[in-house]
Coordinates of C-alpha atoms and ligand atoms in Angstrom, one line a residue:
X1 CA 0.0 0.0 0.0
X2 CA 1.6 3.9 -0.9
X3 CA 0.5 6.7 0.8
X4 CA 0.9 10.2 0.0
X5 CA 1.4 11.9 3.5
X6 CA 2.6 8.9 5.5
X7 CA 5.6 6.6 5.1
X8 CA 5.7 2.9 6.6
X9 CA 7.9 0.3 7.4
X10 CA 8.0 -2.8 8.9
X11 CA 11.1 -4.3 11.5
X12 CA 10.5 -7.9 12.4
X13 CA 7.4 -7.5 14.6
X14 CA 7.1 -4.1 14.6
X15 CA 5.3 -1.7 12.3
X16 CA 6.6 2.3 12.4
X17 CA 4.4 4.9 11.0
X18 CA 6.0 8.0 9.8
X19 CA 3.9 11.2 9.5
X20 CA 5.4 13.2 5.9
X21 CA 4.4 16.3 5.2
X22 CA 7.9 17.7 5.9
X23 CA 6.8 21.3 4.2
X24 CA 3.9 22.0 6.4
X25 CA 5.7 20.5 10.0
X26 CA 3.5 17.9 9.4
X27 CA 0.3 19.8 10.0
X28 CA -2.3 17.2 10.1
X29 CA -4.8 17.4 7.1
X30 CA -8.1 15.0 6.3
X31 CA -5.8 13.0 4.2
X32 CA -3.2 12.6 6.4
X33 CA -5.9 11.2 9.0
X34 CA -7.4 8.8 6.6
X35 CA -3.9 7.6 5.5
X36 CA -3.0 7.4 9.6
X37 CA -6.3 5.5 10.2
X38 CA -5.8 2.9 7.2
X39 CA -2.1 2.2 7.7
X40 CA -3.0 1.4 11.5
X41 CA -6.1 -0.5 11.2
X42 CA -4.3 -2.3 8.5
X43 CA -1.5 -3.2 10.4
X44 CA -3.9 -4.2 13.9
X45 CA -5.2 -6.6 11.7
X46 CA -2.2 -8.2 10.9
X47 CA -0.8 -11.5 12.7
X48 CA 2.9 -10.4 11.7
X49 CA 2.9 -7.4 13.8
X50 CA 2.7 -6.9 17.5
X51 CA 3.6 -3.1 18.2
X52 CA 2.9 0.3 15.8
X53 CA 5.1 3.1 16.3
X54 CA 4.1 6.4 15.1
X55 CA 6.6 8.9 14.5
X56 CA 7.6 12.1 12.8
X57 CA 10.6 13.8 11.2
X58 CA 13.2 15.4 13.4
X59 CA 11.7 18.2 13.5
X60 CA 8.1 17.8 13.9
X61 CA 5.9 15.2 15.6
X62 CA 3.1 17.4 14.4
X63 CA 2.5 20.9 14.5
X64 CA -1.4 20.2 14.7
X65 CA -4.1 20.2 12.9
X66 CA -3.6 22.0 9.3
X67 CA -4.4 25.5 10.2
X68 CA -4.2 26.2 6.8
X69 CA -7.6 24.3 5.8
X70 CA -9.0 25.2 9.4
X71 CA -9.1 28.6 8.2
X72 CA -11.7 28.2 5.6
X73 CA -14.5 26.5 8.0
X74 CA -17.4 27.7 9.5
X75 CA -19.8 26.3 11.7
X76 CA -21.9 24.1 9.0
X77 CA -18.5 22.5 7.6
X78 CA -17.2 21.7 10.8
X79 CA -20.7 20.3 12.4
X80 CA -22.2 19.1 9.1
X81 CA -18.7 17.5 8.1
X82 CA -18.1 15.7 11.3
X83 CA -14.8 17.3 11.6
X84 CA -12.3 15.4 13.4
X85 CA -14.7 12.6 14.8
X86 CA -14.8 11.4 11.3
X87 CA -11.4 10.2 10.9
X88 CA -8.9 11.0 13.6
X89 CA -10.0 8.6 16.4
X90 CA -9.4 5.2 14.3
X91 CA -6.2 5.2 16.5
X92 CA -9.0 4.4 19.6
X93 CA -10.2 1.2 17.6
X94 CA -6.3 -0.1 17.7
X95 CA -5.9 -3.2 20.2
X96 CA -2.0 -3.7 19.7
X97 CA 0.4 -1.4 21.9
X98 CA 0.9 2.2 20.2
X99 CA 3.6 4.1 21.2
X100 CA 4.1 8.0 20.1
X101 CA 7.9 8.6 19.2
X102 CA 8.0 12.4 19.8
X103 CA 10.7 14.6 18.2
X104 CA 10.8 18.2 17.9
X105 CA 7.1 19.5 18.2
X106 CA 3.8 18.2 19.0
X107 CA 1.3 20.7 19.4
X108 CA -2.1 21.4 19.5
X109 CA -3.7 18.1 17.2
X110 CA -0.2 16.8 16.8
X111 CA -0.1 16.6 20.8
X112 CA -3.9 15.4 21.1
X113 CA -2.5 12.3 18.5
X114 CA 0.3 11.6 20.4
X115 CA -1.8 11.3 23.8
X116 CA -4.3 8.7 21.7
X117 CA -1.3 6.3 21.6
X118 CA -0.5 4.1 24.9
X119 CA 2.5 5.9 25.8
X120 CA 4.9 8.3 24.6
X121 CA 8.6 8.3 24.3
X122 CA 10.4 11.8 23.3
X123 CA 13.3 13.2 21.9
X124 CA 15.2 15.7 24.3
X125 CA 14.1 18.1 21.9
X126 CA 10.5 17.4 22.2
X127 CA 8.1 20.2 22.5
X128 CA 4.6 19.5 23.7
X129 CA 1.5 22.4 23.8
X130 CA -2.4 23.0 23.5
X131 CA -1.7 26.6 21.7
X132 CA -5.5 26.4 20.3
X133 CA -6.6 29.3 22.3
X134 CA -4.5 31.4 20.8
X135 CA -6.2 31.0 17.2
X136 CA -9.7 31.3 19.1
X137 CA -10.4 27.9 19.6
X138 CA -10.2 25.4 22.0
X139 CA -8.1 21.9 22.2
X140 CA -10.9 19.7 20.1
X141 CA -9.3 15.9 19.4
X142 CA -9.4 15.5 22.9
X143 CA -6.8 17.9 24.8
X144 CA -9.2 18.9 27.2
X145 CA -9.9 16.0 28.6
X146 CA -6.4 13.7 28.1
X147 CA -4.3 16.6 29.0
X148 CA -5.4 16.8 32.4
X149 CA -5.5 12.9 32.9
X150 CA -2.2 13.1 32.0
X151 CA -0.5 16.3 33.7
X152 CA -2.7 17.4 36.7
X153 CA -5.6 20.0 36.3
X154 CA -3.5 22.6 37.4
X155 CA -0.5 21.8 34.5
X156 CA -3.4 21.4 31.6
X157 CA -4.9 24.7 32.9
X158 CA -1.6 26.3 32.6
X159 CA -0.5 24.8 29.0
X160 CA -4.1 25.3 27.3
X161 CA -5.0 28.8 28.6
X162 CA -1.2 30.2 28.2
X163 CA -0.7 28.1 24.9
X164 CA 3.0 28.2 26.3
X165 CA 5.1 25.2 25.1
X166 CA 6.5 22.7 27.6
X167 CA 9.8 20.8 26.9
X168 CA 10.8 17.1 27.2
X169 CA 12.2 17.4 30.7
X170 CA 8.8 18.9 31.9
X171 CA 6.5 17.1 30.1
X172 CA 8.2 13.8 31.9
X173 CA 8.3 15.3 35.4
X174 CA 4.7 15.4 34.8
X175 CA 3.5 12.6 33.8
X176 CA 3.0 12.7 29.9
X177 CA 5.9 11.3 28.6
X178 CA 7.0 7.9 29.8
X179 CA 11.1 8.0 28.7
X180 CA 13.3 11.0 27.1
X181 CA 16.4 9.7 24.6
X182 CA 19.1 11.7 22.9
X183 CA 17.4 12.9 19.6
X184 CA 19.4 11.3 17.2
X185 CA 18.7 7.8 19.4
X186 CA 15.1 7.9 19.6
X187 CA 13.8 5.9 16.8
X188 CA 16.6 2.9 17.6
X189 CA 15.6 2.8 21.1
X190 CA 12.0 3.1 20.9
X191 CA 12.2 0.0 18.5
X192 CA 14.2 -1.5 21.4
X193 CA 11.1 -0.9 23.4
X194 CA 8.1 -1.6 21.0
X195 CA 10.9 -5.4 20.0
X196 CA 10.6 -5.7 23.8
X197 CA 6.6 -5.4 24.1
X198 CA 6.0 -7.5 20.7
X199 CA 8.1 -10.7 22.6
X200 CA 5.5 -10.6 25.2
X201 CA 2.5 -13.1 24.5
X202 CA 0.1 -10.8 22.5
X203 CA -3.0 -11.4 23.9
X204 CA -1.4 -10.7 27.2
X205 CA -0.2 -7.5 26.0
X206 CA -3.6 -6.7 24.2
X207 CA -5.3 -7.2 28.0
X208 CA -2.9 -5.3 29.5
X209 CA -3.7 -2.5 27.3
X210 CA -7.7 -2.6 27.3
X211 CA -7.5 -2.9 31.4
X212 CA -4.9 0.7 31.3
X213 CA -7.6 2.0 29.5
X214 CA -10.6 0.9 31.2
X215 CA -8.9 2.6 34.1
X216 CA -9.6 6.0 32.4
X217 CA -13.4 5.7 31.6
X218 CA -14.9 3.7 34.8
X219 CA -14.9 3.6 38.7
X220 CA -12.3 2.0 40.3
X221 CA -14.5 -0.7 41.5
X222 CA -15.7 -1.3 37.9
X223 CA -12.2 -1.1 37.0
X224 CA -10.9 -3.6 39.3
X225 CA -13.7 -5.7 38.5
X226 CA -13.0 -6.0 35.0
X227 CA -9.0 -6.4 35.9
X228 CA -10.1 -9.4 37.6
X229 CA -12.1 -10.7 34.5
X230 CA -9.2 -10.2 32.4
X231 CA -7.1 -11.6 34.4
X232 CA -9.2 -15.1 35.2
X233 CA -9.2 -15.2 31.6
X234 CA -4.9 -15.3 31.1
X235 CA -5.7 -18.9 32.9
X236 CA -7.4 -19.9 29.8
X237 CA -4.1 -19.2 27.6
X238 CA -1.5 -21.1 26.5
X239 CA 1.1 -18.1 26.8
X240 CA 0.4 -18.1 30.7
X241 CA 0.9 -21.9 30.9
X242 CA 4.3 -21.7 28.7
X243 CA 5.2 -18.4 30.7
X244 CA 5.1 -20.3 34.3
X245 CA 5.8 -23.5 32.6
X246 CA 9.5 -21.8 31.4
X247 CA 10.5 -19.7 34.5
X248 CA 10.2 -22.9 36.7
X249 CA 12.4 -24.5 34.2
X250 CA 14.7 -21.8 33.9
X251 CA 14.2 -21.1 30.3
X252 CA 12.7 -18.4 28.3
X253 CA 9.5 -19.0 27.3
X254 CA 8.4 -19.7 23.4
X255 CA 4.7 -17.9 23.2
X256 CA 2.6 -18.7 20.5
X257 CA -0.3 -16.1 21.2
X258 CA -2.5 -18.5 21.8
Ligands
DAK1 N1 -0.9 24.2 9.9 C1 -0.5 24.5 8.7 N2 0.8 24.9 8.4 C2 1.7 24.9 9.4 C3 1.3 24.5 10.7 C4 0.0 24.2 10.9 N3 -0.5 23.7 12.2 N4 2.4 24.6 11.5 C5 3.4 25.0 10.7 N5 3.0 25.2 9.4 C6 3.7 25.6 8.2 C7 4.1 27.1 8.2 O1 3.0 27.8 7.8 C8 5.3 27.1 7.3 O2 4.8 27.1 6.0 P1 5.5 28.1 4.9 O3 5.4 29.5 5.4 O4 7.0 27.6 4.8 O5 4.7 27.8 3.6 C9 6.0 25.8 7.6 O6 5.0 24.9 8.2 C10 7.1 26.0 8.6 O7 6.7 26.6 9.7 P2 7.4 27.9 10.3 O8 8.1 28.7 9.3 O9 6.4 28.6 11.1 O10 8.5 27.3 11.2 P3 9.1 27.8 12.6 O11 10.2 26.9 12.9 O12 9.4 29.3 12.5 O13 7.9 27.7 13.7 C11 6.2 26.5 14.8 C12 7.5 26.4 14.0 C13 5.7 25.1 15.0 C14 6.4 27.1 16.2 C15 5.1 27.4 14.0 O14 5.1 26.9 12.7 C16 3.8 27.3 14.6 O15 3.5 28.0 15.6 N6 2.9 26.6 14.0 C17 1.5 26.5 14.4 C18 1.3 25.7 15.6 C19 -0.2 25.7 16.1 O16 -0.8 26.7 16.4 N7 -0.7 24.5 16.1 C20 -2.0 24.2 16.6 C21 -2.9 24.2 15.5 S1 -4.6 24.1 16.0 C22 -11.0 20.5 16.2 C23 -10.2 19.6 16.8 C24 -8.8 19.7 16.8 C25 -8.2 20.8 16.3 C26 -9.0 21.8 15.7 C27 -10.4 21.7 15.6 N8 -12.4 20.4 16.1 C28 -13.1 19.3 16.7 C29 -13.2 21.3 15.4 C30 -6.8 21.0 16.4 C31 -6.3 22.2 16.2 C32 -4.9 22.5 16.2 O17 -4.1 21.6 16.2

């Protein structure tokens, strides 16, 4: 499959996603989305790969949505259209691991995308914002409501109301990025990373990843509840019965994600 605005690549297990609209910071347009959307459904669905990085150019994660096209909206394009909704939240339907590779900047959209994925890794010269307000709108692909999950009430209040950009070193003292490498390292070791995750037994991983997320839209009753579910359910796998099987016999394990 080619894309115009995205490039892809595949490394053993792992898939990596490239956003590539270099001219434009990678400002994220409709086509851009629906390419994003169809490369990772694409690769979810199949049995080769175990872990989707999306990444940018050194430069730019993203620099948001495409202000460019933004411009020309009104109210019936927007609402009629089903702007955003329609194509930016295929990332949500994902059940493999995603993880974010963050160079350079990620704002506004480009941050919102980057919080959609199950963790985020950045470059130490990563630059994360919700600068919306500042063009007289407010953060729409979620950044209201991630943002704060993320980095406090008091940090989100600060980022979206200021529009002020926060650097690497900040944005992991608080909570929104999980690791910071050397710029020119970040790609090799966050394929070190998403290698690592794709070794673990996949269903595993893909229960691992629906119960982190259940944790942000339920009590923590319900929440524990359907931990417990999940985790009855590991008994019926082969994976945990090779997993337990091969530490008491001091070996590694050989899943088959079954
Ligand atoms: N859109 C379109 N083009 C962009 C862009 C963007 N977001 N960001 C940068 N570019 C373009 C620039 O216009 C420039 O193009 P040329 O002039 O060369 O043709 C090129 O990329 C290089 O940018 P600069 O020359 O500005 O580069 P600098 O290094 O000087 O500055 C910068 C880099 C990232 C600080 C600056 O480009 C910048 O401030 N960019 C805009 C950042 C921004 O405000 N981003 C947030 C966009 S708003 C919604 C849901 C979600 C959203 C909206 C609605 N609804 C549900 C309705 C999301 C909104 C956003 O993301």
């Amino acid at each position: 499959m080619s894309y115009n605005t995205i490039l892809t690549e595949v490394d053993d297990k792992v898939a990596v996603i490239t956003l590539n609209r270099p001219q434009v910071l990678n400002a994220l347009n409709d086509e851009l989305m629906d390419e994003l959307g169809n490369a990772l459904l694409s690769f979810d669905a199949d049995d080769k790969i175990a872990c989707i990085i999306i990444t940018g150019s050194e430069k730019a994660f993203a620099a948001g949505a495409d202000i460019a096209t933004m411009a020309k909206y009104g109210f019936n394009e927007v609402y009629r259209g089903d702007f955003i909704s329609r194509n930016w939240e295929e990332i949500r339907k994902v059940r493999k691991p995603v993880i974010a590779a963050v160079s350079g900047f990620a704002l506004g959209g480009g941050c919102e995308l980057a919080m959609m994925c199950d963790t985020i890794m950045a470059a130490d010269n990563a630059k994360f914002a919700q600068p919306e307000v500042k063009l007289g709108i407010i953060p729409g692909a979620g950044g209201t409501q991630r943002l704060p999950r993320a980095v406090s009430k008091a940090k989100a209040m600060d980022l979206a109301l200021t529009g002020r950009m926060m650097d690497a070193v900040e944005a992991e003292r608080s909570g929104l990025v999980a690791r910071i490498f050397p710029q020119a390292e970040l790609l090799k070791e966050v394929k070190v990373i998403a290698k690592t995750i794709a070794e673990m037994p996949l269903l595993t991983a893909m229960m691992v990843k629906e119960a982190i997320n259940t944790s942000y839209e339920t009590t923590l009753s319900e929440g524990i509840h359907f931990e417990r579910r999940l985790f009855h359910a590991c008994f019926a796998t082969q994976d945990q019965k090779e997993g337990m099987a091969a530490f008491l016999e001091k070996r590694p394990a050989k899943f088959t994600n079954s």
